[in-house]
Amino acid sequence: MFNSFYIAWKYITYNKMKTATLVACITLISFLPMALQLLLNESEKQLMSRAVSTHLIVGAKGSALDLVMNTIYFGDEVPELITMEASGQIMESGFALPIPLYARFKTRGSPIVGTNLDYFEFRDLQVAEGRQIAVLGDCVVGAKVSERLDLNPGDSLVSSPESLFDLAGIYPLKMKVVGVLEKSHTSDDLAVFVDLKTAWVIQGLGHGHQDLTQLNDPTLVLKKTESNVAATAKLYHYQEITKNTIDSFHFHGDLSAYPVTAVIVVPQDSKSGTLLQGRYLQKEEIHQIVKPQEVIEGLLQNIFRIKNVLDTVISVVAIATIMAIVLVFALSLRLRQREIQTIFKLGCRKATVVRLVSAEIFIIVLTSGVLCGAMIFLVNSYSHELVRRLVIR
Amino acid sequence: MITIRGLEFHYPTGEFNLNIPDFSVTKGSKVAVIGPSGSGKTTLLNLIAGIFTPLRGSLVVDATTVSELPDTGRRDFRVSNIGFVFQDFELLYYLNVLDNILHPYRITNALSLNRDVRSRAAVLAQQMGIGTMLKRHASDLSHGEKQRAAICRALLPQPKLILADEATGNLDPDNKSRILDLLFQAVEDHDATLLAVTHDYELLKRFNRIIDFRDFQQTEHNCHQIQNV
C-alpha cells in the first residue's frame, strides 16, 4: 500500500497544474455550501438574539428593515428622522420607557450613537475602564472600538464629516473618551456612545462660540438689538468641549423638535406593549412601531429563500464539476494507456493499477478535504465579523 | 534455457504471422537477433517474456512451459526470471532515475525492496554512467541516458534471462561497448542467458550466436518462419 501511495504522490507532485486544478475544484465545491450554511446560521444567531431582546421600536414611516437595522445594529442606512416629541409621547402614555437613539454620525469608521443612560441599563452594558458619560462632549467606546483604535479613557475622538465636499457644513467635534465598555459580543462593541445632546452638537444644532457681548470687533456683529445679537460668519465656533468652553455651548429652539433616528420602547408589560402598538395604527400617525423580531424573521425568510436558490445553483455546479472531474480522470487514464501498458509489462497486476489510481484520487480528495476544513475553520473563526460586514453592515 | 516447438503467433489485426517450428537457446548463451524492421524480432522477445501469448506451440523457458501458464503465472515468471530492456525504454516520466530503476519492486509482490537492492541500484547506475543522475526525472534525460536507466532496471533483479531490444541502439561507440560489457558481465555473474535484438553489426562478433531473421523462409502472406542459424 505504501508503494502505491508513493508512486501516486510522485505522479501528483509532478503534474502540479492538473493536481492544483482538481484540488481547487473539489475544495471549492465542498467549501461553498458548508461556508454558506455556517454564515447563515451565524446570521440567524446574531440577528435574532439582538432582535428578540429589543421589544419594540418607534421610528418614521418607511422601511421597517432600515429602521430595525439602524436601531439595533447601527447599520449604515439611516432611516427617516423623527423628533424627540415621539419619545415624549411614549413617556406620557405611561405604557413604556422610551430610549431615544440618534445613530447617524460616524467616527473613524465606527458609528456614533447618541442616547441616554437608560440605554446602558437596558442593554446591561457595564463600563470596564473609566466612567460613564456625564457631560457634553464625553463618549464611551465599545470594547472592539477600543481595541481597533487603541483608545483608552483620556484619549480623544473626532467625529467624521458626513460629506467631504460640504464646505458650508458643520465642523467635526472633538470628543473626550471617558470610558470603555465591557465586551458584550454585540453591535455595542463596535459603537461609540455619546449623550443625545452631544450628537446634536455634532450635527450643529447645538454650538459654542465666542461671547459676542464681550467682543468689540464690529466685523463680528451683523445686527444688534437689546435682546438679540446676530453674528457674522467670522465668529469662531468651538470644536472641542472643554471646561473653558462648555458654558458657551447652547441649543436654540425647542429640544422636543430635535431629531432622533428611533426610539426603543421598553413596555411595562405585554399588555402595555399591545396598547401602545394600537396607538400607532391610525392613518394620520406619522410614526410606525415595529417588532424587531418580526422584521428580522422576515429578513431571514428572504435570506433562506435566496439560500435555497443558491443551494440549487451550487448542486447543479457540483454535479457538473463532479462530472468534469470524472471526465478528467477518464481522459487521463486514456492518455496514460501507454504508461499503464508499461507497468503491466514490468509485471504489475490489474489490481495494482486500480490501487495506484485509487491512491491518486484519495490523495487529491484528502488534500481538498484538508484545504476545505482549513477554510471552514477560518470562516468559522471570522464568521461573527463576516456576518457583520456582509449581512448587517 | 529456451525451447520453442511449433510456435505460431499473429496480431489480432494485420497480416503479420510468426511461425517458429523449432528453436532453442542454451543456458549461458549470448545470442544476437538481427533482421529487418518488422520481421518479428520484438514479437519474439515479447513471446518469450510472456507479454504475448502464442496461438499454438510450446515455449519453454528454464524448464517452465511459459505458453501454458495463465496470465498471472506468466507475469510472476517474468518478474522473477526475466530482465527486459524495451526498445523505447518504457520509463515513467514522472519518476526520477532511481525510482524508475526500483519501479518493478514497487509494483509487484514477487520482488522485495530493501536496503541491499537500493545500494545495488546505485552501484549499477554508477557502472552505467548515470550515477549522478539518480534524482533527475526521466523526462529530463537524453535518449542514451534513458536507455541506460532502462538497462539498469532490467538488470537489477539479477534475472536468469536478459531480453534486450536494441539496448545499444542510441549510444555512442564507447558507451555501446561499455553497455555490452555490462550485459555480458551480468550474464557471466548470474549464469544468465542473453537474447539481444540489434542492428549494430560491429558488435555481432562479440556474441557467441547470431539469429538472422533474413534467412527465414518466407511463406505465403508475409509469414515469417525462423530456424536456427
XYZ file of C-alpha atoms in Angstrom:
622
model
C 0.000 0.000 0.000
C 2.861 2.365 0.857
C 4.391 1.857 -2.594
C 1.079 2.663 -4.318
C 0.836 5.919 -2.357
C 4.499 6.676 -3.062
C 4.055 6.311 -6.829
C 0.723 8.174 -6.748
C 2.354 11.001 -4.788
C 5.175 11.195 -7.370
C 2.624 11.391 -10.199
C 0.572 14.041 -8.433
C 3.519 16.241 -7.493
C 4.982 16.011 -10.999
C 1.681 17.071 -12.620
C 1.273 20.106 -10.370
C -1.074 22.170 -12.517
C -3.504 19.332 -13.149
C -3.480 18.397 -9.467
C -3.908 22.011 -8.316
C -6.889 22.460 -10.661
C -8.569 19.272 -9.436
C -7.911 20.114 -5.789
C -9.240 23.661 -6.290
C -12.427 22.360 -7.962
C -13.155 19.768 -5.262
C -12.258 22.173 -2.445
C -14.478 24.962 -3.727
C -17.432 22.749 -4.477
C -17.290 21.284 -0.959
C -16.450 24.561 0.753
C -19.167 26.781 -0.753
C -22.297 25.057 0.605
C -20.713 24.459 4.004
C -19.490 28.059 4.343
C -22.871 29.348 3.199
C -24.659 27.248 5.827
C -22.212 28.349 8.501
C -22.658 32.039 7.682
C -26.418 31.687 7.542
C -26.503 30.001 10.940
C -24.318 32.761 12.355
C -26.507 35.422 10.676
C -29.614 33.891 12.192
C -27.972 33.689 15.609
C -26.680 37.256 15.551
C -29.768 38.836 14.029
C -32.285 37.019 16.183
C -30.511 37.321 19.540
C -30.488 41.104 19.407
C -33.908 41.394 17.781
C -35.563 39.257 20.452
C -34.138 41.389 23.252
C -35.494 44.601 21.723
C -39.253 44.595 22.216
C -40.485 47.496 20.118
C -39.050 50.341 18.085
C -40.757 53.564 17.100
C -39.488 55.381 14.033
C -40.530 57.272 10.941
C -42.816 55.504 8.490
C -40.838 53.879 5.726
C -38.539 50.886 5.580
C -39.057 48.870 8.765
C -35.885 46.936 7.951
C -33.717 50.073 7.731
C -35.230 51.269 10.999
C -34.504 47.988 12.796
C -31.028 47.524 11.298
C -30.047 51.074 12.227
C -31.500 50.875 15.706
C -30.188 47.515 16.831
C -27.069 47.130 14.668
C -26.320 50.797 13.931
C -26.304 49.936 10.211
C -25.193 52.349 7.503
C -28.695 53.043 6.168
C -30.102 55.923 8.222
C -33.919 55.888 8.372
C -36.073 58.997 8.091
C -35.646 61.095 11.211
C -38.296 61.661 13.854
C -38.321 64.213 16.662
C -37.859 63.861 20.369
C -41.569 64.513 20.645
C -42.148 60.840 19.783
C -40.162 59.885 22.858
C -42.110 62.350 24.968
C -45.430 60.889 23.811
C -44.411 57.395 24.836
C -43.301 58.635 28.208
C -46.581 60.474 28.670
C -48.577 57.355 27.767
C -47.165 55.596 30.820
C -47.082 52.287 28.933
C -43.372 52.114 28.385
C -39.945 53.557 28.912
C -38.690 55.328 25.776
C -34.978 55.228 24.950
C -34.240 57.708 22.154
C -31.437 56.861 19.760
C -29.644 59.031 17.247
C -27.371 56.766 15.190
C -26.416 58.889 12.228
C -22.798 60.016 12.526
C -19.514 58.185 12.394
C -16.036 58.493 13.777
C -13.069 56.678 12.241
C -15.371 54.033 10.754
C -17.430 53.415 13.918
C -20.998 54.621 14.406
C -21.631 57.377 16.947
C -24.777 56.540 18.893
C -26.452 59.382 20.723
C -28.663 58.118 23.563
C -29.243 58.463 27.287
C -28.125 56.399 30.282
C -31.271 54.219 30.117
C -29.785 52.541 27.051
C -26.808 51.170 29.015
C -29.125 49.797 31.695
C -31.461 48.315 29.075
C -28.584 46.545 27.264
C -26.832 45.747 30.550
C -23.660 47.459 29.365
C -21.025 47.931 32.034
C -18.073 50.274 31.954
C -14.861 48.254 32.110
C -12.480 51.202 32.302
C -13.062 54.862 33.184
C -16.550 56.211 33.820
C -19.953 56.699 32.187
C -20.778 59.736 30.021
C -21.598 62.675 32.262
C -21.158 65.965 30.444
C -21.428 67.312 26.919
C -18.577 66.076 24.717
C -17.975 62.843 26.696
C -18.062 59.487 24.947
C -17.699 55.840 25.936
C -16.418 53.383 23.379
C -17.320 49.756 22.724
C -14.695 47.085 23.514
C -13.814 46.393 19.891
C -13.575 50.085 19.034
C -11.168 50.460 21.929
C -9.084 47.541 20.619
C -9.171 48.613 16.976
C -8.379 52.282 17.552
C -6.270 51.711 20.678
C -8.443 54.087 22.691
C -8.395 54.464 26.444
C -10.015 56.899 28.849
C -8.364 60.266 28.404
C -7.919 59.917 24.645
C -9.984 61.872 22.180
C -12.018 61.090 19.064
C -13.076 63.421 16.269
C -16.423 62.942 14.502
C -16.228 62.385 10.753
C -17.900 64.914 8.450
C -20.963 63.482 6.680
C -19.740 64.806 3.356
C -16.194 65.824 2.476
C -17.405 68.314 -0.106
C -19.943 70.079 2.095
C -17.884 73.260 2.581
C -20.716 75.064 4.337
C -21.300 72.116 6.627
C -20.615 71.704 10.301
C -17.140 71.281 11.756
C -16.127 67.942 13.294
C -16.404 67.744 17.069
C -13.510 66.536 19.190
C -14.955 64.203 21.836
C -13.303 63.051 25.029
C -13.145 59.290 25.673
C -14.162 58.845 29.308
C -14.810 55.112 29.391
C -14.506 51.752 27.663
C -17.424 49.318 27.808
C -17.112 45.652 28.719
C -17.232 43.280 25.774
C -20.838 42.280 25.023
C -20.277 40.389 21.730
C -22.960 42.547 20.103
C -23.024 45.628 17.898
C -22.487 47.707 21.035
C -18.840 46.600 20.971
C -18.457 48.395 17.653
C -20.073 51.707 18.580
C -19.117 54.994 20.235
C -21.797 56.235 22.639
C -22.458 59.862 23.407
C -25.233 61.786 25.076
C -28.049 62.831 22.708
C -27.066 66.470 23.163
C -23.501 65.730 22.065
C -24.934 64.103 18.908
C -26.917 67.257 18.256
C -23.753 69.330 18.738
C -22.069 67.104 16.115
C -24.951 67.917 13.779
C -24.535 71.630 14.530
C -27.872 72.027 16.285
C -26.075 72.965 19.438
C -22.923 75.020 19.416
C -20.454 77.008 21.438
C -18.807 80.247 20.323
C -17.128 83.413 21.470
C -19.257 85.583 23.755
C -20.463 88.391 21.498
C -21.217 90.687 24.390
C -17.570 90.574 25.407
C -16.185 91.300 21.932
C -15.575 94.716 20.495
C -14.826 93.689 16.912
C -17.582 95.344 14.826
C -16.945 92.958 11.911
C -18.308 90.091 14.029
C -21.712 91.706 14.553
C -24.302 91.700 11.823
C -27.203 93.141 13.795
C -27.588 94.098 17.430
C -30.785 94.768 19.382
C -31.404 94.967 23.123
C -32.410 91.308 23.333
C -30.521 89.785 20.407
C -27.179 89.898 18.648
C -26.744 88.445 15.141
C -23.149 87.470 14.351
C -21.320 87.244 11.041
C -19.733 84.038 9.740
C -16.404 85.312 11.089
C -17.472 84.320 14.623
C -15.289 81.497 15.971
C -17.152 78.278 16.864
C -15.559 75.856 19.320
C -14.829 72.355 18.025
C -13.983 70.884 21.379
C -15.976 70.948 24.581
C -13.660 71.745 27.478
C -14.037 73.155 30.965
C -13.429 76.597 29.496
C -15.850 76.297 26.576
C -18.656 74.136 27.935
C -20.581 77.093 29.303
C -20.739 78.692 25.897
C -22.499 75.656 24.365
C -26.206 76.120 23.951
C -29.167 74.921 21.900
C -31.618 77.072 20.052
C -35.310 76.301 19.974
C -37.409 73.517 21.497
C -35.472 70.332 22.238
C -38.589 68.245 21.642
C -38.275 69.164 17.960
C -34.704 67.881 17.809
C -34.076 64.800 15.652
C -33.550 61.177 16.571
C -33.431 58.113 14.317
C -35.602 55.908 16.525
C -36.976 55.322 19.988
C -36.503 51.936 21.617
C -39.665 51.149 23.540
C -39.449 49.096 26.732
C -43.079 48.321 27.702
C -44.079 47.937 31.339
C -45.664 44.606 30.414
C -47.037 42.826 27.361
C -50.464 44.431 27.737
C -48.896 47.901 27.766
C -46.922 46.972 24.703
C -50.050 45.871 22.859
C -51.954 49.003 23.869
C -49.076 51.148 22.750
C -48.929 49.404 19.388
C -52.606 50.155 18.917
C -51.894 53.876 19.138
C -49.749 53.738 16.018
C -52.391 52.110 13.836
C -54.194 55.324 12.953
C -53.814 56.518 9.361
C -52.764 60.030 10.283
C -49.993 58.707 12.548
C -46.609 59.785 11.150
C -44.648 57.193 13.116
C -44.573 53.423 12.914
C -43.990 50.945 15.692
C -42.270 47.701 14.756
C -41.415 44.449 16.454
C -37.755 43.829 15.547
C -38.226 40.060 15.906
C -40.903 40.021 13.189
C -38.855 42.238 10.883
C -35.734 40.098 11.294
C -37.747 36.890 10.814
C -38.992 38.348 7.525
C -35.417 39.193 6.549
C -34.240 35.687 7.464
C -37.030 34.140 5.416
C -35.782 36.118 2.436
C -32.205 35.091 3.141
C -33.240 31.422 3.373
C -35.194 31.759 0.130
C -32.031 33.085 -1.519
C -30.088 30.316 0.170
C -32.412 27.717 -1.361
C -31.774 29.200 -4.796
C -28.038 29.220 -4.111
C -28.214 25.611 -2.898
C -29.832 24.603 -6.166
C -27.230 26.504 -8.178
C -24.399 25.004 -6.135
C -25.892 21.499 -6.534
C -26.023 21.888 -10.308
C -22.489 23.298 -10.387
C -21.347 20.471 -8.070
C -22.844 17.815 -10.354
C -21.222 19.492 -13.375
C -17.890 19.699 -11.555
C -18.025 16.078 -10.421
C -18.831 15.002 -13.979
C -15.949 17.134 -15.264
C -13.615 15.592 -12.683
C -14.738 12.078 -13.654
C -14.142 13.033 -17.290
C -10.684 14.381 -16.426
C -9.806 11.104 -14.701
C -11.232 9.047 -17.570
C -9.342 11.069 -20.189
C -6.250 10.987 -18.026
C -6.457 7.186 -17.864
C -6.843 7.052 -21.628
C -3.836 9.319 -22.079
C -1.929 7.136 -19.642
C -2.666 3.904 -21.501
C 0.959 3.641 -22.591
C 2.160 4.141 -19.032
C -0.322 1.527 -17.807
C 0.880 -0.875 -20.527
C 4.433 -0.252 -19.333
C 3.683 -1.167 -15.763
C 1.801 -4.260 -16.968
C 4.893 -5.239 -18.987
C 7.001 -4.737 -15.867
C 4.824 -7.284 -14.080
C 2.069 -5.256 -12.441
C -1.384 -6.767 -11.819
C -4.654 -5.033 -12.738
C -5.436 -4.666 -9.057
C -2.200 -2.725 -8.596
C -3.213 -0.265 -11.326
C -6.586 0.174 -9.617
C -4.714 0.727 -6.339
C -2.429 3.329 -7.935
C -5.340 5.294 -9.421
C -7.309 4.987 -6.172
C -4.309 6.288 -4.241
C -4.111 9.299 -6.572
C -7.827 10.018 -6.104
C -7.515 9.534 -2.349
C -4.587 11.990 -2.084
C -6.415 14.596 -4.189
C -9.658 14.222 -2.211
C -7.771 14.215 1.113
C -5.854 17.383 0.150
C -9.124 19.026 -0.896
C -10.723 17.917 2.370
C -7.884 19.350 4.451
C -7.975 22.629 2.493
C -11.746 22.789 2.777
C -11.505 22.111 6.527
C -8.920 24.862 6.952
C -11.076 27.314 5.017
C -14.170 26.368 7.024
C -12.144 26.841 10.220
C -11.158 30.326 9.031
C -14.741 31.214 8.083
C -15.929 29.892 11.441
C -13.316 31.944 13.276
C -14.284 35.125 11.462
C -17.988 34.333 10.983
C -19.055 36.962 13.513
C -17.099 39.666 11.690
C -18.077 38.352 8.234
C -21.786 38.363 9.071
C -21.392 41.845 10.458
C -19.770 43.034 7.200
C -21.769 41.012 4.686
C -25.256 40.846 6.197
C -25.657 43.590 8.788
C -23.143 46.303 7.677
C 17.264 -22.337 -21.492
C 14.746 -21.514 -24.221
C 12.999 -24.173 -26.281
C 10.310 -23.357 -28.827
C 8.338 -26.011 -30.729
C 5.758 -25.276 -33.452
C 5.030 -21.773 -32.181
C 2.543 -19.675 -34.135
C 1.521 -16.088 -33.461
C -0.256 -13.296 -35.241
C -1.666 -9.967 -34.126
C -5.475 -9.595 -33.996
C -5.234 -7.029 -36.807
C -2.879 -7.055 -39.796
C -1.380 -9.850 -41.826
C 1.778 -10.430 -39.832
C 2.344 -14.065 -38.864
C 5.230 -15.514 -36.909
C 5.908 -19.202 -37.289
C 8.706 -20.902 -35.358
C 8.887 -24.698 -35.939
C 11.942 -25.399 -33.842
C 14.212 -23.094 -31.916
C 16.357 -23.370 -28.814
C 18.933 -21.377 -26.908
C 21.224 -22.974 -24.360
C 21.858 -21.583 -20.905
C 24.680 -19.020 -20.686
C 24.459 -18.160 -24.401
C 24.895 -14.627 -25.665
C 22.608 -14.548 -28.678
C 22.217 -11.660 -31.109
C 18.995 -11.410 -33.090
C 19.272 -9.418 -36.315
C 16.951 -8.747 -39.220
C 14.993 -6.030 -40.988
C 12.391 -3.923 -39.206
C 9.004 -5.622 -38.988
C 10.450 -9.094 -39.310
C 9.237 -10.134 -35.816
C 12.312 -9.727 -33.589
C 10.494 -7.685 -30.929
C 7.461 -10.010 -31.180
C 9.720 -12.980 -30.465
C 11.115 -11.286 -27.346
C 7.577 -10.396 -26.176
C 6.508 -14.037 -26.650
C 9.482 -15.341 -24.686
C 8.785 -12.781 -21.924
C 5.173 -13.938 -21.746
C 3.840 -10.498 -22.664
C 2.238 -12.053 -25.787
C 0.619 -15.474 -25.816
C 1.307 -17.806 -28.749
C -1.687 -19.175 -30.677
C -0.142 -22.602 -30.973
C 3.014 -24.442 -29.987
C 5.081 -24.617 -26.855
C 7.527 -22.178 -25.351
C 9.708 -23.399 -22.517
C 11.997 -21.097 -20.555
C 14.251 -22.606 -17.906
C 12.104 -25.735 -17.586
C 8.891 -23.699 -17.275
C 6.368 -24.021 -20.102
C 5.536 -20.336 -20.333
C 2.971 -20.889 -23.099
C 0.822 -22.951 -20.738
C 0.906 -20.557 -17.804
C -2.104 -18.363 -17.039
C -1.759 -14.572 -17.182
C -0.746 -14.196 -13.536
C 1.684 -17.113 -13.780
C 3.392 -15.611 -16.859
C 3.590 -12.244 -15.126
C 5.128 -13.669 -11.951
C 7.533 -15.777 -14.022
C 8.596 -12.676 -15.986
C 9.146 -10.590 -12.859
C 11.209 -13.283 -11.179
C 13.242 -14.599 -14.108
C 13.406 -12.164 -16.999
C 15.032 -8.744 -17.369
C 13.582 -6.918 -20.370
C 15.222 -3.855 -21.929
C 12.417 -2.410 -24.045
C 13.025 -0.814 -27.426
C 11.501 2.503 -26.343
C 12.766 2.231 -22.736
C 9.275 2.408 -21.154
C 10.407 4.718 -18.355
C 7.814 6.630 -16.343
C 8.379 10.334 -16.986
C 7.201 11.475 -13.541
C 9.644 9.275 -11.643
C 13.310 10.040 -11.177
C 16.015 7.667 -12.403
C 16.336 5.799 -9.099
C 12.561 5.367 -8.757
C 12.378 4.098 -12.340
C 15.110 1.545 -11.660
C 13.305 0.415 -8.492
C 9.839 0.580 -10.051
C 9.357 -3.206 -10.601
C 9.979 -3.693 -6.881
C 7.217 -1.241 -6.028
C 4.504 -2.664 -8.270
C 4.906 -6.391 -7.704
C 4.970 -8.618 -4.676
C 7.356 -11.018 -6.389
C 10.286 -8.666 -5.705
C 11.144 -7.248 -2.332
C 12.606 -3.763 -1.990
C 15.242 -3.453 0.718
C 18.424 -1.582 1.526
C 20.575 -4.094 -0.344
C 18.508 -3.613 -3.522
C 18.798 0.168 -3.195
C 22.578 0.033 -2.849
C 22.832 -2.411 -5.770
C 20.737 0.016 -7.848
C 23.118 2.862 -7.022
C 26.179 0.760 -7.915
C 24.587 -0.403 -11.163
C 23.690 3.172 -12.109
C 27.267 4.199 -11.352
C 28.560 1.436 -13.620
C 26.172 2.595 -16.373
C 27.445 6.179 -16.074
C 24.189 7.592 -14.705
C 25.172 7.515 -11.027
C 24.971 11.289 -10.755
C 21.534 11.444 -12.344
C 19.572 9.341 -9.876
C 17.443 12.283 -8.740
C 16.696 13.555 -12.230
C 13.284 12.923 -13.755
C 13.166 10.521 -16.685
C 11.636 13.297 -18.786
C 14.844 15.324 -18.350
C 17.188 12.602 -19.614
C 18.755 12.276 -23.047
C 17.971 9.294 -25.260
C 21.149 7.488 -24.238
C 20.634 8.199 -20.546
C 17.087 6.841 -20.703
C 18.416 3.711 -22.352
C 20.981 3.170 -19.629
C 18.321 3.696 -16.933
C 16.137 1.091 -18.674
C 19.064 -1.377 -18.726
C 19.681 -0.792 -15.004
C 16.007 -1.525 -14.292
C 16.228 -4.797 -16.276
C 19.466 -5.985 -14.639
C 18.693 -5.033 -11.026
C 16.670 -8.185 -10.151
C 19.606 -10.311 -11.448
C 17.444 -12.200 -13.975
C 18.255 -15.616 -15.447
C 17.268 -14.423 -18.885
C 18.008 -10.963 -20.277
C 15.991 -9.831 -23.278
C 17.413 -6.662 -24.815
C 15.539 -4.981 -27.631
C 18.132 -2.720 -29.298
C 19.743 -1.976 -25.977
C 22.728 -0.219 -27.585
C 20.787 1.466 -30.380
C 21.156 5.069 -29.286
C 24.593 5.034 -27.738
C 27.971 6.305 -28.894
C 30.615 3.633 -29.708
C 32.310 3.880 -26.287
C 29.044 3.544 -24.428
C 27.853 0.721 -26.700
C 30.899 -1.296 -25.815
C 30.535 -0.388 -22.129
C 26.866 -1.381 -22.028
C 27.553 -4.626 -23.817
C 30.366 -5.342 -21.335
C 27.884 -4.830 -18.507
C 25.249 -7.055 -20.120
C 27.874 -9.793 -20.709
C 29.160 -9.323 -17.166
C 25.617 -9.788 -15.834
C 25.297 -12.975 -17.911
C 28.532 -14.339 -16.503
C 27.947 -13.209 -12.900
C 24.489 -14.737 -12.630
C 24.872 -17.614 -15.077
C 22.224 -15.972 -17.193
C 21.332 -16.038 -20.882
C 21.221 -13.002 -23.161
C 18.996 -12.606 -26.192
C 19.675 -9.205 -27.763
C 17.999 -7.705 -30.809
C 20.471 -5.394 -32.532
C 21.083 -3.543 -35.764
C 24.682 -2.952 -34.822
C 26.721 -5.349 -36.973
C 30.052 -4.257 -35.471
C 29.000 -5.780 -32.154
C 27.936 -9.143 -33.583
C 31.398 -10.679 -33.279
C 31.158 -10.376 -29.510
C 28.079 -12.666 -29.346
C 28.547 -16.420 -29.431
C 25.447 -16.996 -31.567
C 23.550 -14.951 -34.167
C 19.980 -15.448 -35.378
C 19.317 -13.655 -38.679
C 15.616 -13.167 -39.486
C 16.543 -12.565 -43.175
C 17.456 -16.218 -43.537
C 13.969 -17.322 -42.558
C 11.905 -18.993 -45.205
C 9.146 -16.747 -46.456
C 5.793 -18.402 -46.652
C 2.658 -17.026 -48.142
C 1.001 -13.899 -46.648
C 4.266 -12.457 -45.403
C 4.604 -15.227 -42.871
C 7.961 -15.381 -41.090
C 9.429 -18.670 -40.148
C 12.635 -18.812 -38.198
C 15.209 -21.512 -37.942
C 18.373 -21.967 -36.016
C 21.351 -20.313 -37.689
